[in-house]
PDB file of C-alpha atoms and ligand atoms in Angstrom:
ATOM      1  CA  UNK A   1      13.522  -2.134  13.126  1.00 90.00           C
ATOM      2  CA  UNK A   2      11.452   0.568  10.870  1.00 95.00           C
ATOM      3  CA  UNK A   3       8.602  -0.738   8.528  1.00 97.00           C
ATOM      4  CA  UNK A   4       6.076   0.563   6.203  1.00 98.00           C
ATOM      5  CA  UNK A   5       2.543  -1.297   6.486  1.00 98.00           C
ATOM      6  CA  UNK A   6       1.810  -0.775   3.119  1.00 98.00           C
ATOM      7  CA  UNK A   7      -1.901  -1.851   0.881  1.00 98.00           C
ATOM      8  CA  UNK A   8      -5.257  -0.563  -0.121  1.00 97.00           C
ATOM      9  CA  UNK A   9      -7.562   0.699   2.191  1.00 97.00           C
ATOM     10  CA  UNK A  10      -9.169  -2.244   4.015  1.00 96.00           C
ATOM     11  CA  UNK A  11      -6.203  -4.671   3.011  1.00 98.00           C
ATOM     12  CA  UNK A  12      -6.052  -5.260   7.303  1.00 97.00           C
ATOM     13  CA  UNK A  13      -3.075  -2.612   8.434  1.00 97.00           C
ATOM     14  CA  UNK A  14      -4.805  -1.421  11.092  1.00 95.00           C
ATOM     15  CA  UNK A  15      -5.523  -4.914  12.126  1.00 95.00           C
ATOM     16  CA  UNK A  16      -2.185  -6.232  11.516  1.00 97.00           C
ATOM     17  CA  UNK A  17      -0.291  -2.953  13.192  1.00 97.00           C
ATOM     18  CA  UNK A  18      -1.786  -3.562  16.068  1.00 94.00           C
ATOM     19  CA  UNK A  19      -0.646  -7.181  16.571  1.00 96.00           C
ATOM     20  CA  UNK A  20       3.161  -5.873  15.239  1.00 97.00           C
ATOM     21  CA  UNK A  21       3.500  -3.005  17.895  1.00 95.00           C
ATOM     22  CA  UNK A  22       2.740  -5.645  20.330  1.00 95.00           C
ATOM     23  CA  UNK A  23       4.347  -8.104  19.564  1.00 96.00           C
ATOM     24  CA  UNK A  24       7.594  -5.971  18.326  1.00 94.00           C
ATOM     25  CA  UNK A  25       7.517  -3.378  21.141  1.00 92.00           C
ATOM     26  CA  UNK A  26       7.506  -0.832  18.455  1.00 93.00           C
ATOM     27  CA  UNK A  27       5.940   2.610  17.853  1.00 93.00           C
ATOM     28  CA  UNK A  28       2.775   2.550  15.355  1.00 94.00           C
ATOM     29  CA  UNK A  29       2.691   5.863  13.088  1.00 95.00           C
ATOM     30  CA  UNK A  30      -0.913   5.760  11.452  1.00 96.00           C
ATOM     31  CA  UNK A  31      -1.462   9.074   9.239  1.00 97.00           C
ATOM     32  CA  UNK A  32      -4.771   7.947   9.072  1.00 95.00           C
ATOM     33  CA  UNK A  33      -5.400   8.097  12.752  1.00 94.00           C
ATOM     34  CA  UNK A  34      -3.404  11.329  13.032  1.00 95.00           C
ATOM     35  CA  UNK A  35      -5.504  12.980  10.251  1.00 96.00           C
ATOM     36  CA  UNK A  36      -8.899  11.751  12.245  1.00 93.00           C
ATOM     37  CA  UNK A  37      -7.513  13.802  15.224  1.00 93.00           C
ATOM     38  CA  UNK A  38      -6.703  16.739  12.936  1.00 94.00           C
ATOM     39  CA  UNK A  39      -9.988  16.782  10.892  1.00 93.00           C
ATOM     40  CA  UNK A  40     -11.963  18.020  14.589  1.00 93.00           C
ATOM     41  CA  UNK A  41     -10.500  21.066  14.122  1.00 95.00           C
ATOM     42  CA  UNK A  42      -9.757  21.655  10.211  1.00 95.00           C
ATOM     43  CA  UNK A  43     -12.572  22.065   7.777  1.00 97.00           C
ATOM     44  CA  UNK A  44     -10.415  21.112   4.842  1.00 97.00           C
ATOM     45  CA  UNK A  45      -9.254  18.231   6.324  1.00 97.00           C
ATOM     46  CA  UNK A  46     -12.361  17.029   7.313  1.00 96.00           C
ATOM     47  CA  UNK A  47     -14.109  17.583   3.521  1.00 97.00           C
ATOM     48  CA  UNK A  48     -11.302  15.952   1.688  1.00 97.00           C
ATOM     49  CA  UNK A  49     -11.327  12.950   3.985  1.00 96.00           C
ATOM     50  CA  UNK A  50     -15.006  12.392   4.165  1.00 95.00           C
ATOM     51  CA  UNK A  51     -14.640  12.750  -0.138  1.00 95.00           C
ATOM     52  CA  UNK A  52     -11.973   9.790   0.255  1.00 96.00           C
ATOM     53  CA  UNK A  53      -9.490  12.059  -1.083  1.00 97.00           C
ATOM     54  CA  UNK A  54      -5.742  12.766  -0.309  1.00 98.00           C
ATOM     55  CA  UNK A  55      -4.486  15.698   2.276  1.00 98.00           C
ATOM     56  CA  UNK A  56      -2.269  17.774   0.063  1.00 98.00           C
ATOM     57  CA  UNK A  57       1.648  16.092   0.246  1.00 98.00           C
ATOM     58  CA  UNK A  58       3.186  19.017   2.496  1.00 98.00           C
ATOM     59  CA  UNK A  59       0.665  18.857   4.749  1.00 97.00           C
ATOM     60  CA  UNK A  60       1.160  15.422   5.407  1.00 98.00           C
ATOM     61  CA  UNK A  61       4.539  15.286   4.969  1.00 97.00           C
ATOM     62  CA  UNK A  62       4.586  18.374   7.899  1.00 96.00           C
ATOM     63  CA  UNK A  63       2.815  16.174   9.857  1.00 95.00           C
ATOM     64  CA  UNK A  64       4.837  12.881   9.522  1.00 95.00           C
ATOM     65  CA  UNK A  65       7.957  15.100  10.122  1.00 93.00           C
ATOM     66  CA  UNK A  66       7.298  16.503  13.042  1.00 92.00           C
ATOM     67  CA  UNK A  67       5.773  13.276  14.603  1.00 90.00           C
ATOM     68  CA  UNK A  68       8.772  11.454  13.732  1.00 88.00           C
ATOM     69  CA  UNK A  69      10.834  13.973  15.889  1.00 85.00           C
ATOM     70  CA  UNK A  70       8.472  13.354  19.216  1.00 83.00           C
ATOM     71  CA  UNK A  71      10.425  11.696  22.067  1.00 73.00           C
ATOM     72  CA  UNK A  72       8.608   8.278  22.259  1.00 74.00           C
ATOM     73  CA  UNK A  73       9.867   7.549  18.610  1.00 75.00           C
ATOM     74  CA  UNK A  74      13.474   9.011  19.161  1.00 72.00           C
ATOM     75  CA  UNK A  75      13.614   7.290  22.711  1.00 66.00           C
ATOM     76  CA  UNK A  76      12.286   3.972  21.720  1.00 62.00           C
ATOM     77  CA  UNK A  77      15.152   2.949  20.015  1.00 71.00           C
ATOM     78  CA  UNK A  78      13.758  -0.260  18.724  1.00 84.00           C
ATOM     79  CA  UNK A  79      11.772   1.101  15.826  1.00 91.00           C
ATOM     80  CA  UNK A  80       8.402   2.306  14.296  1.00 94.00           C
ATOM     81  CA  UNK A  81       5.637   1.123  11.859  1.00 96.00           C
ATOM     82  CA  UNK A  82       4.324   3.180   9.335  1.00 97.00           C
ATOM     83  CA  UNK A  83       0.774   2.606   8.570  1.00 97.00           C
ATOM     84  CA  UNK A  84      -0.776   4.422   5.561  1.00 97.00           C
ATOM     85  CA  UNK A  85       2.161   7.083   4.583  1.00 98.00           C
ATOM     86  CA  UNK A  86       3.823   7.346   2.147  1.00 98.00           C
ATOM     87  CA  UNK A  87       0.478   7.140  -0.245  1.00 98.00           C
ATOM     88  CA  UNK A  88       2.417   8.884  -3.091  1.00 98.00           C
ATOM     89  CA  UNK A  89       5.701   9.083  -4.558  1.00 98.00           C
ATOM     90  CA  UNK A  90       6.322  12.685  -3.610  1.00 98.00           C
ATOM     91  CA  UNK A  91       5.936  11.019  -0.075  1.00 98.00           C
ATOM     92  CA  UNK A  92       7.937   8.307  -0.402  1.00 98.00           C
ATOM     93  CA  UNK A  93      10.815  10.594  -1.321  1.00 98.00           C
ATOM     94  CA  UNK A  94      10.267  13.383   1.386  1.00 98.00           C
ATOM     95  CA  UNK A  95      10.468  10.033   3.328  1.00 97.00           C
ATOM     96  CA  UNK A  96      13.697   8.865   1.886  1.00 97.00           C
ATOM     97  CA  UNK A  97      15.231  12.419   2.258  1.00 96.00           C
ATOM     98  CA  UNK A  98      14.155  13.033   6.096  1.00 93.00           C
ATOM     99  CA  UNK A  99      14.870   9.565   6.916  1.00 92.00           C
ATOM    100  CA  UNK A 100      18.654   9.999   5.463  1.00 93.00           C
ATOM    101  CA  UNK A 101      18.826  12.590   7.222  1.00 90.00           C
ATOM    102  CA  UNK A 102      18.554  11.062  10.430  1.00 86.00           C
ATOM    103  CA  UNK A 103      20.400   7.947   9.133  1.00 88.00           C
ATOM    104  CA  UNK A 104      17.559   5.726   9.844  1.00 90.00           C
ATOM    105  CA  UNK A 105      16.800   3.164   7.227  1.00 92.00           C
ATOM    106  CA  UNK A 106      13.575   0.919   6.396  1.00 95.00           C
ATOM    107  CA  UNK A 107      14.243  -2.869   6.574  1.00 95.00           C
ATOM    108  CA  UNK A 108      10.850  -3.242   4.689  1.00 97.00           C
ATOM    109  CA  UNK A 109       7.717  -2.674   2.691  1.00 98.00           C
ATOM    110  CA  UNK A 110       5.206  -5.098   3.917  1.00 98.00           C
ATOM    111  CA  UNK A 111       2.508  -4.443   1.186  1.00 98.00           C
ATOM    112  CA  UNK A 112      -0.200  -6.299   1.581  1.00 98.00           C
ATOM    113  CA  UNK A 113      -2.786  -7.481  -1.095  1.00 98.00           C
ATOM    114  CA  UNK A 114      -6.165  -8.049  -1.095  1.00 97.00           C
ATOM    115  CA  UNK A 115      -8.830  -7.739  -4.356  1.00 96.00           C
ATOM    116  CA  UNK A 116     -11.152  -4.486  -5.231  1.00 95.00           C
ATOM    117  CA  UNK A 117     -13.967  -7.205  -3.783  1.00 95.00           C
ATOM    118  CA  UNK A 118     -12.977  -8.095  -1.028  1.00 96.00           C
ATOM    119  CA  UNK A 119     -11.816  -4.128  -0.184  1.00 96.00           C
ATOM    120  CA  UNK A 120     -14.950  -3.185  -0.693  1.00 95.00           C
ATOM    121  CA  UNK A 121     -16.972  -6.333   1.352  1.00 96.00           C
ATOM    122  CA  UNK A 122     -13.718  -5.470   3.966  1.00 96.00           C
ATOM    123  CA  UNK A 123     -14.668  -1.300   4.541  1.00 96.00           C
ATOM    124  CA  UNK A 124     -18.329  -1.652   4.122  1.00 95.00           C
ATOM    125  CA  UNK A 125     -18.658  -4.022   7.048  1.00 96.00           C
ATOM    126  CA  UNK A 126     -15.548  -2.072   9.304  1.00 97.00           C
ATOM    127  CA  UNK A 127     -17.010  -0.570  12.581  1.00 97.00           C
ATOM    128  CA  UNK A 128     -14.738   1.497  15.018  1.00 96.00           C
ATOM    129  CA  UNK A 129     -15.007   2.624  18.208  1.00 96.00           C
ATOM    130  CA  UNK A 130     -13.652   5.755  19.683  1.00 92.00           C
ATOM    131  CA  UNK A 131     -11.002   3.842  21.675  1.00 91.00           C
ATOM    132  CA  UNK A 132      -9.343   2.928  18.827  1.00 89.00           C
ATOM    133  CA  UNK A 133     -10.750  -0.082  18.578  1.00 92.00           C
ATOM    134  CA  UNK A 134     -11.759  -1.834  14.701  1.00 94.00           C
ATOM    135  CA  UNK A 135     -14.671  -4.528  14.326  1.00 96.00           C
ATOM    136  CA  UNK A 136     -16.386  -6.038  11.154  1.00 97.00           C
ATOM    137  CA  UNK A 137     -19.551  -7.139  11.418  1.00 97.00           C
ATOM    138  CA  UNK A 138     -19.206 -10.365   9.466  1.00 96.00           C
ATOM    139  CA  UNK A 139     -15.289 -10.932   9.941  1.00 95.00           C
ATOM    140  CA  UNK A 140     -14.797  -9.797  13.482  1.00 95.00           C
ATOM    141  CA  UNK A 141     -18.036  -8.782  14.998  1.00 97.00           C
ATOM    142  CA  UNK A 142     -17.874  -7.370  18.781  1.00 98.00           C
ATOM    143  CA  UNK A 143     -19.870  -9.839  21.310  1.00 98.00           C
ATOM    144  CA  UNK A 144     -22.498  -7.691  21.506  1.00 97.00           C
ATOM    145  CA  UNK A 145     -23.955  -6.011  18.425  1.00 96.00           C
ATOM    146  CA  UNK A 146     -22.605  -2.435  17.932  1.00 96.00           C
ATOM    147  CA  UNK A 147     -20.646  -2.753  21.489  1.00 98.00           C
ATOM    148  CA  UNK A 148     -16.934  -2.376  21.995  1.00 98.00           C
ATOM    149  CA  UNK A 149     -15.746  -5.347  23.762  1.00 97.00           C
ATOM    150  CA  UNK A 150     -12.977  -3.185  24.761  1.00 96.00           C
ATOM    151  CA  UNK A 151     -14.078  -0.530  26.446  1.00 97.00           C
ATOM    152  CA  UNK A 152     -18.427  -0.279  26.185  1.00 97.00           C
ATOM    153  CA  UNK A 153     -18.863   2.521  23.773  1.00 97.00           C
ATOM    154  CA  UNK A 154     -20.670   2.112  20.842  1.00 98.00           C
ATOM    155  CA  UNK A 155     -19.564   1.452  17.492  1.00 98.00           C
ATOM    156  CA  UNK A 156     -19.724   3.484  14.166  1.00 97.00           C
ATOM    157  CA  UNK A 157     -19.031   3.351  10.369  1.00 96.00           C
ATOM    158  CA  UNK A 158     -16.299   6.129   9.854  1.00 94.00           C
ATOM    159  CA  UNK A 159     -18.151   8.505   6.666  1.00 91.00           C
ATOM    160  CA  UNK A 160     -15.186   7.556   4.460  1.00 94.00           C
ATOM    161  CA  UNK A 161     -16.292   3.715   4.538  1.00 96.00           C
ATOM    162  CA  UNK A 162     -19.709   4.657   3.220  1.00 93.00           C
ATOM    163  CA  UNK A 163     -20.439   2.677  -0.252  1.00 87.00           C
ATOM    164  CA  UNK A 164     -19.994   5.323  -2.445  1.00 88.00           C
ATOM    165  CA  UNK A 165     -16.886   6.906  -1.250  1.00 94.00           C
ATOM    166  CA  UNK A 166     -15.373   3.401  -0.855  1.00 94.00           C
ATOM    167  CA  UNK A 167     -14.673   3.080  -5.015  1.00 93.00           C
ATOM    168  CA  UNK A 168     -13.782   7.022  -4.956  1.00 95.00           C
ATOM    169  CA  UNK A 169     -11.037   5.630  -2.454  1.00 96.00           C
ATOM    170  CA  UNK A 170     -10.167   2.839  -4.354  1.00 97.00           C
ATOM    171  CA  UNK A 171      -9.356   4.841  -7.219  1.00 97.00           C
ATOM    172  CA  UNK A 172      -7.028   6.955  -5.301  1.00 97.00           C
ATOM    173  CA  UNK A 173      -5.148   4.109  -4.477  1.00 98.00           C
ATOM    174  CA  UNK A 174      -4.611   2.880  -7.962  1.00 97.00           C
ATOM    175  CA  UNK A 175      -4.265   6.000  -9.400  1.00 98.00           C
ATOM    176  CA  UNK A 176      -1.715   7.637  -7.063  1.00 98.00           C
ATOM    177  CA  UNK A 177      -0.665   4.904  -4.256  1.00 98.00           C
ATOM    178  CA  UNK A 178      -0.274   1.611  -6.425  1.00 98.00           C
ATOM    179  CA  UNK A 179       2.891   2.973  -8.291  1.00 98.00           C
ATOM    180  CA  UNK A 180       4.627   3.310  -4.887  1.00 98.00           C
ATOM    181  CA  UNK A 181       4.489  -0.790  -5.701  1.00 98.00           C
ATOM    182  CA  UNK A 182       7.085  -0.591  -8.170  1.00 98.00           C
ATOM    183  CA  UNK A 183       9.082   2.214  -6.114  1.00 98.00           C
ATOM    184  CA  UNK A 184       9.824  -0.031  -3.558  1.00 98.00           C
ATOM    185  CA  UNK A 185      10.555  -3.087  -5.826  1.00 98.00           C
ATOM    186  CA  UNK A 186      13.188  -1.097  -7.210  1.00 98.00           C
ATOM    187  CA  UNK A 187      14.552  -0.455  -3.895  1.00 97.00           C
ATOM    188  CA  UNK A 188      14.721  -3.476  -2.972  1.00 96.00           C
ATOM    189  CA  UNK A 189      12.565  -3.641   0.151  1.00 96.00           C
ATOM    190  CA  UNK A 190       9.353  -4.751  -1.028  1.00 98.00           C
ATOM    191  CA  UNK A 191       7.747  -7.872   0.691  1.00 98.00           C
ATOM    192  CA  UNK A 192       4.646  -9.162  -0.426  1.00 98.00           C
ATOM    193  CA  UNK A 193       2.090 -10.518   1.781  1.00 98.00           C
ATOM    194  CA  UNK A 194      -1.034 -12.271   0.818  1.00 98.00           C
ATOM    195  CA  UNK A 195      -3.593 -10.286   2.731  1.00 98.00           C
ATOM    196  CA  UNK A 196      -6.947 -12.614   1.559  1.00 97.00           C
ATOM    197  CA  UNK A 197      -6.153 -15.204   4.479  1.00 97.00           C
ATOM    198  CA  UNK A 198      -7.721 -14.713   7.594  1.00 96.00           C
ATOM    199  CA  UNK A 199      -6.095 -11.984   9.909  1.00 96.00           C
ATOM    200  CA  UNK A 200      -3.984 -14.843  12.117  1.00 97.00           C
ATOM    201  CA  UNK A 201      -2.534 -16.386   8.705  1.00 98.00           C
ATOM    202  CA  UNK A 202      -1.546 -12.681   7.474  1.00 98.00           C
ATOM    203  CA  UNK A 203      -0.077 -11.986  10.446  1.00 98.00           C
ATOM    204  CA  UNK A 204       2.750 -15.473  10.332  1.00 98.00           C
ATOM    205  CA  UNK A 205       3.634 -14.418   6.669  1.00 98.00           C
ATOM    206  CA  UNK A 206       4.410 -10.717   8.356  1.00 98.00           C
ATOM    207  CA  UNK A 207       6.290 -12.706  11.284  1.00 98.00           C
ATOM    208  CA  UNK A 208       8.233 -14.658   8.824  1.00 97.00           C
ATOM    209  CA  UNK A 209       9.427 -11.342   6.776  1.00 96.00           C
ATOM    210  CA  UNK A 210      10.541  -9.893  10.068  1.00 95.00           C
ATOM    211  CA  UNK A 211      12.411 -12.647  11.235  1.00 94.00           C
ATOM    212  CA  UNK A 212      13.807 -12.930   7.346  1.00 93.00           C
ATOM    213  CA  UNK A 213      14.992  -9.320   7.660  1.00 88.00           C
ATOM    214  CA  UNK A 214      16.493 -10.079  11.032  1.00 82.00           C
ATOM    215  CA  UNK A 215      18.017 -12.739   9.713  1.00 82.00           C
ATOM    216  CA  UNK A 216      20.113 -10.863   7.166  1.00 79.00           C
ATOM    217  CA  UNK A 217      20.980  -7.699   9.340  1.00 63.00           C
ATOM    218  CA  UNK A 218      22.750 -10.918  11.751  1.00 53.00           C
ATOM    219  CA  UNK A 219      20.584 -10.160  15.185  1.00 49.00           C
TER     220      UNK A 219
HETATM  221  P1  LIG B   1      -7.528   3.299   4.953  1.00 58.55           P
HETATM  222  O1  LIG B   1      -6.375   2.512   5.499  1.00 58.55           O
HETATM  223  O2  LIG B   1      -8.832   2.706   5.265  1.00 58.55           O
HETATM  224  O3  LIG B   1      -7.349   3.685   3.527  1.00 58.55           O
HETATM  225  P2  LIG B   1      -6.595   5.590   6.494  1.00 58.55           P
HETATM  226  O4  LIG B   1      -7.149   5.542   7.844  1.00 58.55           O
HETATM  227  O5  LIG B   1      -5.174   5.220   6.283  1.00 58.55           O
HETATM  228  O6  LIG B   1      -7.566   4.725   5.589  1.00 58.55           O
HETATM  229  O7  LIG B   1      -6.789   7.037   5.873  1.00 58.55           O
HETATM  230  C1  LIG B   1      -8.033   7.714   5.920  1.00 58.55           C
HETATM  231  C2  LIG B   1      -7.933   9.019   5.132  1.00 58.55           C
HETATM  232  O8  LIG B   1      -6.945   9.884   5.734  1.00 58.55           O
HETATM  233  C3  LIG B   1      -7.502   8.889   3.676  1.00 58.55           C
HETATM  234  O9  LIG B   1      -8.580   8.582   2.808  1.00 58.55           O
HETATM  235  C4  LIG B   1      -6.937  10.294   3.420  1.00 58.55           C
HETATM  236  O10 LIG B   1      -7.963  11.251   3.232  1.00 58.55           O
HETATM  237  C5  LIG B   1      -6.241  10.617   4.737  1.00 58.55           C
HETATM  238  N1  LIG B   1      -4.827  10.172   4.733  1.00 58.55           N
HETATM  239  C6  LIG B   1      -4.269   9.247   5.565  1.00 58.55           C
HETATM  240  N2  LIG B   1      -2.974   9.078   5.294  1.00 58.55           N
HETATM  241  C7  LIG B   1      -2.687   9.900   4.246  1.00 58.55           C
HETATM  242  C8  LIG B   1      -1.517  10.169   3.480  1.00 58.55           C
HETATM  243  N3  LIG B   1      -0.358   9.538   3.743  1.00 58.55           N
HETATM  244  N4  LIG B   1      -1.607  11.072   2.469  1.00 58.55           N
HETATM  245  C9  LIG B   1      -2.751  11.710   2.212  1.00 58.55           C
HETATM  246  N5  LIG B   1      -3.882  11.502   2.882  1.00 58.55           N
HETATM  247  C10 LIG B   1      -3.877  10.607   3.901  1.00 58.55           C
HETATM  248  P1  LIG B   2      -6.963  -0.856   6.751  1.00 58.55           P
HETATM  249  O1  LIG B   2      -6.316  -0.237   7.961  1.00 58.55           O
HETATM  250  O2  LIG B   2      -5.954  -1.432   5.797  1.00 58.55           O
HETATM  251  O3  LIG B   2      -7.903   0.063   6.057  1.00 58.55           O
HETATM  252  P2  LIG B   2      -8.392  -2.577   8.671  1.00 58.55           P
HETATM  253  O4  LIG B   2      -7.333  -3.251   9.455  1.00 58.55           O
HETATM  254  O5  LIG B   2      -9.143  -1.489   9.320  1.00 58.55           O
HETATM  255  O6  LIG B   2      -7.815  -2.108   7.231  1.00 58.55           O
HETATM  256  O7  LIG B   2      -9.412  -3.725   8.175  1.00 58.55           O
HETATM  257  C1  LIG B   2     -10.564  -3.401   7.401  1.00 58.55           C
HETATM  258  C2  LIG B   2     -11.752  -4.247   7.885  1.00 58.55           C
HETATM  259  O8  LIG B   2     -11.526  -5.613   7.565  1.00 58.55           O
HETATM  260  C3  LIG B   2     -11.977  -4.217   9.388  1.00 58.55           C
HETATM  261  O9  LIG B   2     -13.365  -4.245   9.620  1.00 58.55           O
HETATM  262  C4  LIG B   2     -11.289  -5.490   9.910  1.00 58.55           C
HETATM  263  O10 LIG B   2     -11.928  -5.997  11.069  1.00 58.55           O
HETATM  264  C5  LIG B   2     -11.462  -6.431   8.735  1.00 58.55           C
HETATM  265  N1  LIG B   2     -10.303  -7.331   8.536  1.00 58.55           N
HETATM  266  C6  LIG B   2      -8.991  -7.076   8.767  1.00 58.55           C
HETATM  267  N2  LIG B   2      -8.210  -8.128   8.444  1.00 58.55           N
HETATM  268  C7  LIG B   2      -9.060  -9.101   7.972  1.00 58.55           C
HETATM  269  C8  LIG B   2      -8.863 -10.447   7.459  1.00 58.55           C
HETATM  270  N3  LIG B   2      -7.650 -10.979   7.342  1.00 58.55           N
HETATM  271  N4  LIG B   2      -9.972 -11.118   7.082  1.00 58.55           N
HETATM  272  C9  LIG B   2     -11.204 -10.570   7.172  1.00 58.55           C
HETATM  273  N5  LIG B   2     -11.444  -9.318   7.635  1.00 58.55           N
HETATM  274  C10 LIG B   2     -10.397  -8.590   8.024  1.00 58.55           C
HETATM  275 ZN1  LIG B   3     -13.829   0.905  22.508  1.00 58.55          ZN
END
């Protein structure tokens, strides 16, 4: 099973990929984590990200290649989760083209919606922690203020989730992610999930696409 995580920034992918790779044993593919290991050693990554823009299309496309090729996505044979890529439609077709390559298809788009409000109420409050780990401090705070409950360290705002280059962000995603919408409508393998529920009600509507999808490929 392959999947693209699809939505605005702050719609709840990271959230929800988390609880999908567990729960589906599969391998999570996050460009945005990828580019936040990248960006220690690349100026130019580093300034476009902290200006909430995009990383040029073959750099990212490069980068998706190549991770797509490592051994724990070839050797788990059950699947990966895109989170965050493709963001435009020049990446949405380099993904078509390497993925028919490899004869691997995508069972779905789970795009998930949520309001310029609540994106906005959803970034500004987001606090991570080195481990990976993803708080809010009104919708999921940590037990103790500004502590991981994972792992002890202490919690940060990323600079791309400060106020103003939140809307900067946002108009990225209308502007050059949104019309990947209608892309994948025409494809056939867009499934819309209603991302302004709390995080355990978004993740049964994901449940029931996956098992839907199952479903129709007979397993
Ligand atoms: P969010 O889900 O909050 O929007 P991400 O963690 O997915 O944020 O991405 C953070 C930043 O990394 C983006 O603002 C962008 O600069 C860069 N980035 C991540 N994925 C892509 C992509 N597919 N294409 C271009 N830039 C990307
Ligand atoms: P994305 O990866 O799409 O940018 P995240 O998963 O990082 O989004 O979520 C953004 C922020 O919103 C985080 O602080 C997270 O804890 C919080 N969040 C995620 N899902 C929900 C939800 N369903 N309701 C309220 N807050 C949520
Ligand atoms: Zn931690």
């Amino acid at each position: 099973m392959n999947y693209i995580l699809f939505g605005p920034p702050g719609a709840g992918k990271g959230t929800q990929a988390k609880k999908i790779v567990e729960k589906y044993g599969i391998v999570h593919l996050s460009t945005g984590d990828m580019f936040r290991e990248a960006k220690k050693s690349d100026e130019k990554i580093s300034a476009l990200m902290a200006a909430g823009q995009l990383i040029p299309d073959e750099t990212v496309v490069e980068m998706v290649q190549k991770r797509l090729q490592k051994d724990d996505v070839k050797d788990v044979k059950k699947g990966f989760l895109l989170d965050g890529f493709p963001r435009t439609l020049n990446q949405a077709e380099a993904l078509d083209g390497m993925l028919k390559k490899e004869n691997i298809k995508i069972d779905a788009v789970l795009s998930i919606y949520i309001d310029n409000d609540e994106a906005v109420k959803r970034i500004s409050g987001r606090r991570v922690c080195v481990c990976g780990a993803s708080y809010h401090v009104l919708f999921l705070p940590p037990k103790q203020e500004n502590v991981c409950d994972a792992c002890g360290g202490t919690l940060v705002q990323r600079t791309d989730d400060k106020e103003n280059v939140v809307r900067d962000r946002l108009t990225v995603y209308e502007n050059q992610t949104k019309p990947l919408i209608d892309y994948y409508k025409k494809a056939g393998i867009l499934v819309e999930i209603d991302g302004q529920q709390n995080e355990k009600e978004v993740f049964k509507q994901i449940e029931t696409a996956i098992k839907a999808e199952a479903g129709k490929l007979g397993s």
